[in-house]
XYZ file of N, CA, C and O in Angstrom:
592
model
N -22.106 13.214 40.406
C -21.295 12.968 39.941
C -20.617 11.487 39.436
O -19.639 11.503 38.257
N -21.568 10.469 39.758
C -20.994 8.710 38.777
C -21.828 8.959 37.841
O -21.326 8.752 36.899
N -23.204 9.796 37.436
C -24.137 9.143 36.626
C -22.840 10.085 35.391
O -23.204 9.445 33.900
N -22.378 11.527 35.809
C -21.633 12.029 35.181
C -20.084 11.302 34.555
O -20.278 10.847 32.988
N -19.955 10.694 34.960
C -18.375 9.884 34.779
C -18.979 8.806 33.313
O -18.425 8.937 32.312
N -20.290 8.029 34.083
C -20.864 7.137 33.105
C -21.192 8.044 31.463
O -21.053 7.099 30.658
N -21.945 9.031 31.923
C -22.010 9.815 29.837
C -21.337 9.992 29.643
O -21.343 9.548 28.662
N -19.794 10.353 30.515
C -18.654 10.836 29.776
C -17.743 10.018 28.780
O -17.417 9.626 28.149
N -17.567 8.547 29.964
C -17.494 7.562 29.520
C -18.024 7.026 28.306
O -17.625 6.254 27.105
N -19.220 6.936 27.748
C -19.914 6.241 27.616
C -19.397 6.847 25.906
O -19.557 6.552 24.951
N -20.003 8.698 26.080
C -19.536 9.694 25.012
C -17.854 9.021 24.439
O -17.788 9.170 23.183
N -16.998 9.508 25.149
C -15.737 8.839 24.712
C -15.188 7.176 24.180
O -14.697 7.212 23.192
N -16.286 6.141 24.166
C -16.813 5.379 23.812
C -17.082 5.220 22.233
O -16.638 4.769 21.314
N -17.811 6.601 22.100
C -18.359 6.428 20.792
C -17.205 7.124 19.481
O -17.684 7.246 18.719
N -16.490 8.225 20.269
C -15.915 8.641 19.450
C -15.284 7.673 18.893
O -15.242 8.916 17.306
N -14.253 7.143 19.068
C -13.167 6.126 18.191
C -14.508 5.693 16.827
O -13.998 5.492 16.188
N -15.074 5.410 17.181
C -16.427 4.829 16.198
C -16.644 5.114 15.253
O -17.050 4.824 14.234
N -17.101 6.495 15.824
C -17.700 7.269 14.553
C -16.243 7.468 13.882
O -17.020 7.698 12.549
N -15.347 7.507 14.622
C -13.814 8.048 13.622
C -13.658 6.631 12.168
O -13.443 7.309 11.125
N -14.237 5.622 13.324
C -14.048 4.604 12.220
C -15.158 4.115 11.304
O -14.367 4.016 10.309
N -15.616 4.945 11.498
C -17.215 4.965 10.644
C -16.663 6.029 9.449
O -16.445 5.797 8.171
N -16.236 7.380 10.153
C -15.537 8.236 8.981
C -14.081 7.424 7.947
O -14.750 7.729 7.200
N -13.768 6.943 9.020
C -12.342 6.886 7.792
C -13.204 5.481 7.485
O -12.294 5.421 5.552
N -13.500 4.466 7.611
C -14.391 3.209 6.230
C -14.867 3.491 5.128
O -14.175 3.741 3.708
N -15.673 4.967 5.037
C -16.458 5.756 4.649
C -15.585 6.886 3.453
O -15.626 6.092 1.624
N -14.480 6.853 3.982
C -13.128 8.215 3.020
C -12.323 6.695 2.457
O -12.154 7.240 1.324
N -12.159 5.965 2.877
C -11.366 4.277 2.004
C -12.103 4.222 0.667
O -11.689 3.504 -0.149
N -13.815 3.123 0.859
C -14.609 3.202 0.588
C -14.665 4.366 -0.602
O -14.136 4.301 -2.273
N -14.287 5.749 -0.501
C -14.548 6.214 -1.839
C -13.413 6.460 -2.053
O -13.137 7.117 -3.516
N -12.055 6.745 -1.761
C -10.510 6.524 -2.170
C -10.769 5.450 -3.196
O -10.304 5.449 -4.224
N -11.573 4.102 -2.919
C -11.187 2.755 -4.389
C -12.321 3.783 -5.036
O -11.565 2.988 -6.224
N -13.141 4.044 -5.054
C -13.977 4.527 -6.112
C -12.973 5.091 -6.924
O -13.157 4.741 -8.409
N -13.098 6.204 -6.379
C -11.663 6.685 -7.047
C -10.978 6.054 -7.863
O -9.958 6.908 -9.280
N -9.686 5.484 -7.248
C -8.804 4.314 -7.901
C -9.128 3.847 -9.293
O -8.757 3.217 -9.592
N -10.301 3.087 -8.836
C -11.215 2.204 -10.109
C -11.018 2.679 -10.641
O -10.931 2.171 -12.209
N -12.030 4.081 -10.644
C -12.013 4.999 -12.254
C -10.792 5.424 -12.681
O -10.659 5.289 -14.346
N -10.030 5.052 -11.782
C -8.832 5.879 -12.520
C -8.112 5.208 -12.776
O -7.036 4.755 -14.483
N -8.441 3.520 -12.811
C -8.003 2.245 -13.462
C -8.193 2.005 -14.315
O -7.251 1.686 -15.617
N -9.911 2.242 -14.303
C -10.086 1.542 -16.083
C -9.825 2.767 -17.127
O -9.686 2.683 -17.639
N -9.897 3.859 -16.857
C -9.001 5.289 -17.343
C -7.408 4.625 -17.590
O -7.741 4.718 -19.136
N -7.045 4.310 -16.994
C -5.958 3.629 -17.431
C -5.506 2.582 -18.161
O -4.853 2.616 -19.692
N -6.383 2.063 -18.413
C -6.941 0.196 -19.488
C -7.450 1.193 -20.648
O -6.926 0.742 -21.366
N -7.600 2.477 -20.743
C -8.467 3.491 -22.229
C -6.938 3.698 -22.060
O -6.877 3.271 -24.150
N -6.240 4.389 -21.804
C -5.326 4.819 -22.206
C -4.640 3.847 -22.725
O -3.745 4.086 -24.025
N -4.002 2.877 -22.173
C -3.620 2.292 -22.363
C -3.616 0.959 -23.370
O -2.718 0.819 -24.785
N -4.712 1.005 -23.719
C -5.654 0.248 -25.008
C -5.659 1.238 -26.456
O -4.738 1.405 -27.334
N -5.407 2.454 -26.295
C -5.282 3.522 -26.539
C -3.894 3.548 -27.482
O -4.116 3.249 -28.462
N -2.619 3.058 -26.118
C -1.444 3.507 -27.069
C -0.999 2.036 -27.602
O -0.602 1.743 -28.498
N -2.069 0.887 -27.234
C -1.593 -0.022 -28.212
C -2.375 -0.375 -29.313
O -1.469 -0.768 -30.872
N -3.219 0.218 -29.409
C -4.149 0.281 -30.973
C -3.406 0.891 -32.436
O -3.524 1.304 -33.113
N -2.901 2.844 -31.326
C -2.651 3.806 -32.242
C -1.344 3.156 -33.221
O 0.276 2.185 -32.656
N -1.288 2.948 -34.772
C -0.043 2.848 -35.271
C 0.891 3.199 -35.507
O 2.197 3.073 -35.193
N 1.700 4.349 -35.662
C 2.546 5.135 -35.110
C 3.169 5.291 -34.001
O 4.035 5.620 -33.914
N 2.764 4.712 -32.987
C 3.368 5.090 -31.335
C 4.346 3.421 -31.848
O 3.729 2.154 -30.695
N 5.720 3.929 -30.817
C 6.082 3.221 -30.246
C 6.986 3.577 -29.023
O 8.450 2.813 -29.086
N 6.662 4.441 -28.115
C 7.493 4.399 -27.203
C 6.922 3.629 -26.326
O 6.142 3.789 -25.574
N 8.784 2.967 -25.930
C 7.974 1.520 -24.803
C 8.158 2.402 -23.685
O 7.952 2.208 -22.936
N 8.421 3.064 -23.357
C 8.602 4.066 -22.573
C 7.357 4.683 -21.907
O 6.704 4.714 -20.363
N 6.920 5.065 -22.818
C 5.042 5.442 -22.275
C 4.927 3.642 -22.263
O 3.633 3.982 -21.340
N 4.689 3.371 -23.294
C 3.954 1.672 -22.548
C 4.354 1.123 -21.354
O 3.482 1.108 -20.429
N 5.501 1.391 -20.906
C 6.301 0.228 -19.316
C 5.631 1.435 -18.305
O 5.141 0.862 -17.499
N 5.158 2.607 -18.302
C 5.245 3.661 -17.564
C 3.191 3.685 -17.251
O 3.171 3.267 -16.055
N 2.807 3.112 -17.925
C 1.042 3.356 -17.977
C 1.171 1.840 -17.551
O 0.184 1.982 -16.485
N 2.097 0.532 -17.524
C 1.461 -0.348 -17.092
C 2.109 -0.087 -16.116
O 1.361 -0.786 -15.358
N 3.697 0.089 -15.342
C 3.342 0.525 -14.135
C 1.946 1.519 -12.897
O 2.403 1.023 -12.153
N 2.177 2.302 -13.671
C 0.769 3.244 -13.011
C -1.112 2.348 -13.081
O -0.707 2.427 -11.673
N -0.461 1.382 -13.622
C -2.056 0.213 -13.369
C -1.222 -0.048 -12.769
O -2.460 -0.433 -11.780
N -0.733 -0.749 -12.397
C -0.300 -1.301 -11.152
C -0.327 -0.731 -9.964
O -0.852 -1.541 -8.910
N 0.097 0.664 -9.801
C 0.031 0.838 -8.459
C -1.602 1.435 -8.001
O -2.075 0.718 -7.317
N -2.072 2.080 -9.440
C -3.601 1.817 -8.841
C -4.055 0.330 -8.583
O -4.264 0.437 -6.813
N -3.803 -0.835 -9.083
C -4.177 -1.539 -8.826
C -3.840 -2.459 -7.241
O -4.549 -2.940 -6.430
N -2.488 -1.580 -6.474
C -1.798 -2.417 -5.758
C -2.276 -1.764 -4.829
O -3.157 -1.982 -3.366
N -2.850 0.204 -4.555
C -3.824 0.505 -3.948
C -5.110 0.321 -3.325
O -5.468 -0.174 -2.334
N -6.099 0.111 -4.284
C -6.842 -0.650 -4.438
C -6.843 -2.709 -3.682
O -7.549 -2.569 -2.828
N -6.232 -3.109 -3.900
C -6.188 -4.261 -2.975
C -5.696 -4.089 -1.590
O -5.677 -5.242 -0.823
N -4.573 -2.702 -1.760
C -4.191 -2.942 0.104
C -5.385 -2.119 0.927
O -5.943 -2.654 1.916
N -6.376 -1.468 -0.138
C -7.584 -0.836 0.981
C -8.694 -2.628 1.419
O -9.466 -2.491 2.432
N -9.059 -2.741 0.098
C -9.934 -4.470 0.203
C -8.825 -4.945 1.340
O -9.491 -5.802 2.173
N -7.294 -5.437 1.341
C -6.823 -5.733 2.760
C -7.350 -5.392 3.649
O -7.813 -6.247 5.570
N -7.589 -3.930 3.540
C -7.787 -3.340 5.169
C -8.775 -4.085 6.054
O -8.962 -4.097 6.728
N -10.341 -3.935 5.348
C -11.541 -4.166 5.324
C -11.394 -5.817 5.459
O -11.807 -6.275 6.754
N -10.734 -6.566 4.812
C -10.491 -8.044 4.910
C -9.768 -8.069 6.193
O -9.861 -8.999 7.314
N -8.550 -7.384 6.856
C -7.881 -7.344 8.141
C -7.972 -7.014 9.150
O -7.069 -6.745 10.431
N -9.299 -6.596 9.133
C -10.387 -5.997 10.944
C -9.642 -4.611 10.832
O -8.799 -4.342 11.644
N -9.766 -3.684 10.051
C -9.475 -2.496 9.611
C -7.720 -2.100 10.271
O -7.172 -1.884 10.722
N -6.865 -3.061 9.221
C -5.325 -3.293 9.664
C -4.538 -2.935 7.860
O -4.948 -3.864 7.469
N -3.782 -1.998 8.369
C -2.929 -2.122 7.265
C -1.897 -3.128 7.138
O -1.130 -2.332 7.433
N -1.273 -4.077 6.189
C -0.604 -4.776 6.521
C 0.868 -4.116 5.970
O 0.938 -3.468 4.660
N 2.063 -3.438 6.681
C 3.437 -3.044 6.154
C 3.796 -3.612 5.161
O 4.091 -2.980 3.483
N 3.851 -5.085 4.283
C 4.038 -5.019 3.143
C 3.372 -5.050 2.094
O 4.480 -4.537 0.830
N 1.999 -4.641 2.303
C 1.722 -4.070 1.018
C 2.880 -2.153 0.608
O 2.219 -1.873 -0.246
N 2.699 -1.795 1.622
C 3.779 -0.406 1.153
C 4.885 -1.038 1.025
O 5.401 0.430 0.018
N 5.037 -1.719 1.597
C 6.228 -2.082 0.602
C 6.722 -2.698 -1.373
O 6.990 -1.694 -1.487
N 5.726 -3.408 -1.601
C 5.295 -3.914 -2.392
C 5.171 -2.271 -3.111
O 5.497 -2.470 -4.828
N 4.127 -1.592 -2.925
C 3.825 -0.276 -3.766
C 4.615 0.396 -4.071
O 5.109 1.385 -4.966
N 5.959 1.037 -3.129
C 7.166 1.291 -2.717
C 7.979 0.655 -3.716
O 8.612 1.366 -4.800
N 7.661 -0.784 -3.802
C 9.096 -0.953 -5.358
C 8.546 -1.156 -6.465
O 9.122 -0.590 -6.984
N 6.961 -1.289 -6.712
C 6.365 -0.666 -7.653
C 7.210 0.539 -8.458
O 7.103 0.742 -9.816
N 6.941 1.185 -7.300
C 6.794 3.137 -8.018
C 8.275 3.160 -8.343
O 8.767 3.810 -8.694
N 9.259 2.796 -7.227
C 10.421 3.062 -7.467
C 10.727 1.889 -9.304
O 11.950 2.737 -9.610
N 10.838 1.014 -9.592
C 10.468 0.612 -10.697
C 10.129 1.387 -11.895
O 10.779 1.592 -12.681
N 9.447 2.305 -11.269
C 8.554 3.276 -12.804
C 9.802 4.243 -12.309
O 9.381 4.549 -13.656
N 9.905 4.697 -11.636
C 11.277 5.630 -11.662
C 12.337 5.594 -13.037
O 12.558 6.287 -13.072
N 12.624 3.821 -12.325
C 13.390 3.846 -13.080
C 13.279 3.189 -14.697
O 14.390 4.262 -15.305
N 12.515 3.494 -14.843
C 11.896 3.046 -16.361
C 12.042 4.532 -16.627
O 12.207 4.384 -18.283
N 10.757 4.900 -16.339
C 10.655 6.858 -16.640
C 12.007 7.462 -16.788
O 12.265 8.171 -17.936
N 12.548 7.243 -15.193
C 13.606 8.823 -15.357
C 15.003 7.944 -15.391
O 15.501 8.015 -14.297
N 15.551 7.297 -16.321
C 16.697 6.630 -16.025
C 17.968 7.566 -17.333
O 18.905 6.871 -17.600
N 17.396 8.647 -16.927
C 18.651 9.512 -17.757
C 19.790 9.771 -16.983
O 21.699 9.928 -17.810
N 20.210 9.565 -16.030
C 20.982 10.192 -15.012
C 21.346 8.680 -14.212
O 20.607 7.726 -13.082
N 22.585 8.325 -14.370
C 23.498 6.899 -14.402
C 22.717 7.047 -12.493
O 22.964 6.544 -11.616
N 23.184 7.839 -11.927
C 23.040 8.754 -10.146
C 22.001 8.228 -9.992
O 22.260 7.207 -8.622
N 20.705 8.615 -10.473
C 19.650 8.578 -9.927
C 18.911 6.692 -9.522
O 18.125 6.374 -8.402
N 19.383 7.131 -11.027
C 19.636 4.871 -11.333
C 19.643 4.515 -9.683
O 19.243 3.295 -9.605
N 20.873 4.681 -9.783
C 21.495 3.387 -8.660
C 20.770 4.111 -7.665
O 20.851 2.740 -6.880
N 20.406 5.488 -7.137
C 20.050 5.580 -5.733
C 18.384 4.942 -6.075
O 18.598 4.521 -4.957
N 18.206 4.933 -6.761
C 16.516 4.087 -6.459
C 16.908 2.749 -7.221
O 15.731 2.176 -5.946
N 17.873 1.521 -7.208
C 17.917 0.786 -7.011
C 18.327 0.966 -5.765
O 18.159 -0.676 -4.511
N 19.214 1.615 -4.222
C 19.439 1.265 -3.835
C 18.218 1.553 -2.712
O 18.069 0.054 -1.880
N 16.745 1.972 -3.704
C 15.900 2.246 -2.630
C 15.197 0.573 -2.455
O 14.236 0.422 -1.601
N 15.384 0.549 -3.534
C 14.315 -0.829 -4.137
C 15.186 -2.581 -3.088
O 14.682 -2.920 -2.476
N 16.908 -2.394 -3.187
C 17.045 -3.307 -2.499
C 16.537 -2.868 -0.538
O 16.083 -4.155 -0.491
N 16.379 -1.820 -0.518
C 16.350 -1.642 1.913
C 15.303 -1.479 1.223
O 14.262 -2.603 2.116
N 13.942 -1.082 0.852
C 12.722 -2.144 0.754
C 12.455 -3.631 0.320
O 11.558 -4.399 1.133
N 13.163 -4.274 0.223
C 13.422 -5.708 -0.242
C 14.080 -6.506 0.874
O 12.903 -7.637 1.254
N 14.550 -5.797 1.551
C 15.512 -6.110 2.165
C 14.424 -5.635 3.516
O 14.288 -6.496 4.725
N 13.622 -4.775 3.884
C 12.244 -4.547 4.740
C 11.818 -6.006 4.542
O 10.975 -6.360 5.876
N 11.522 -6.190 3.642
C 10.432 -7.072 3.265
C 10.523 -8.618 3.352
O 10.351 -9.466 4.424
N 11.306 -8.613 3.685
C 12.897 -10.059 4.236
C 12.199 -10.476 5.482
O 12.541 -10.964 6.182
N 13.450 -9.251 6.160
C 13.330 -9.345 7.785
C 12.108 -8.933 8.077
O 11.160 -9.938 9.175
N 10.074 -8.521 7.459
C 9.524 -9.124 8.145
C 8.800 -10.203 7.648
O 8.185 -10.768 8.650
N 8.967 -11.338 6.911
C 8.894 -12.296 6.105
C 9.449 -13.396 7.562
O 8.852 -14.204 7.440
N 11.001 -12.599 7.737
C 11.420 -13.846 9.418
C 11.095 -13.413 9.727
O 10.970 -14.574 11.223
N 10.350 -12.262 10.517
C 9.972 -12.288 12.338
C 8.595 -12.891 12.593
O 7.593 -13.297 10.974
N 8.170 -13.030 13.571
C 6.539 -14.299 14.019
C 5.722 -13.124 13.841
O 6.253 -11.719 14.230
N 4.604 -13.417 13.067
C 3.402 -12.457 13.252
C 3.034 -11.953 14.082
O 2.128 -11.230 14.638
N 3.050 -12.927 15.014
C 1.885 -13.094 16.259
C 3.218 -13.019 17.253
O 4.464 -13.487 17.506
N 3.117 -12.461 18.404
C 3.554 -11.648 19.363
C 3.339 -12.592 20.358
O 2.059 -13.237 20.593
N 3.998 -13.054 21.607
C 4.718 -14.220 22.344
C 3.691 -13.751 23.628
O 3.843 -12.170 23.562
N 3.169 -14.729 24.330
C 2.336 -14.190 25.472
C 2.920 -13.954 26.684
O 4.499 -13.537 26.733
N 2.351 -12.647 27.326
C 3.426 -12.036 28.513
C 4.226 -12.987 29.408
O 4.881 -12.464 29.428
N 3.695 -14.653 29.704
C 4.261 -15.340 29.981
C 5.439 -15.609 29.779
O 6.353 -16.528 30.115
N 5.560 -15.490 28.657
C 6.370 -16.913 27.562
C 7.883 -16.243 27.953
O 8.028 -14.917 27.893
N 8.871 -16.876 28.139
C 10.272 -16.603 28.021
C 11.444 -17.576 27.765
O 10.832 -18.087 26.865
N 12.081 -16.856 27.691
C 13.657 -17.547 27.034
C 13.600 -19.361 27.996
O 13.902 -19.145 29.053
N 14.252 -20.115 26.990
C 14.633 -20.981 27.604
C 16.296 -20.972 27.366
O 16.337 -21.422 26.179
N 16.966 -22.260 28.585
C 18.130 -21.524 28.391
C 19.107 -23.250 27.341
O 17.950 -24.634 28.534
N 19.192 -23.179 26.381
C 19.532 -24.994 26.478
C 20.857 -24.984 26.511
O 21.931 -24.362 26.932
């Protein structure tokens, strides 16, 4: 019975390692796909700049912000591997802010929608501020408040 428990325990310890390897492989694959799309955005961006008859600034800014979204996702994946398999929440906030700015630039036809998008950006910035003022390290178990 004891041998069965040890075998089951070793198998259960192996499952998270296998899933972590699978997750890492798929994130690397996603990073490669995003890098290809980033290069594609650069070529589209260059084509917009070179074309003589195109003065569509809306399309120009849309492609710039889409480029930054790809860039931020790739940098978030890099940060995931650098920070021992952890996604920092601030990167999600960066991506959200950039995506909302892109929506405002591209879809600014309706003032109410623009107001709501701006409020979302404000909420994301407040969230980022709260994350920056809270301590990154958790206190020890034995830490207690001191009365002054």
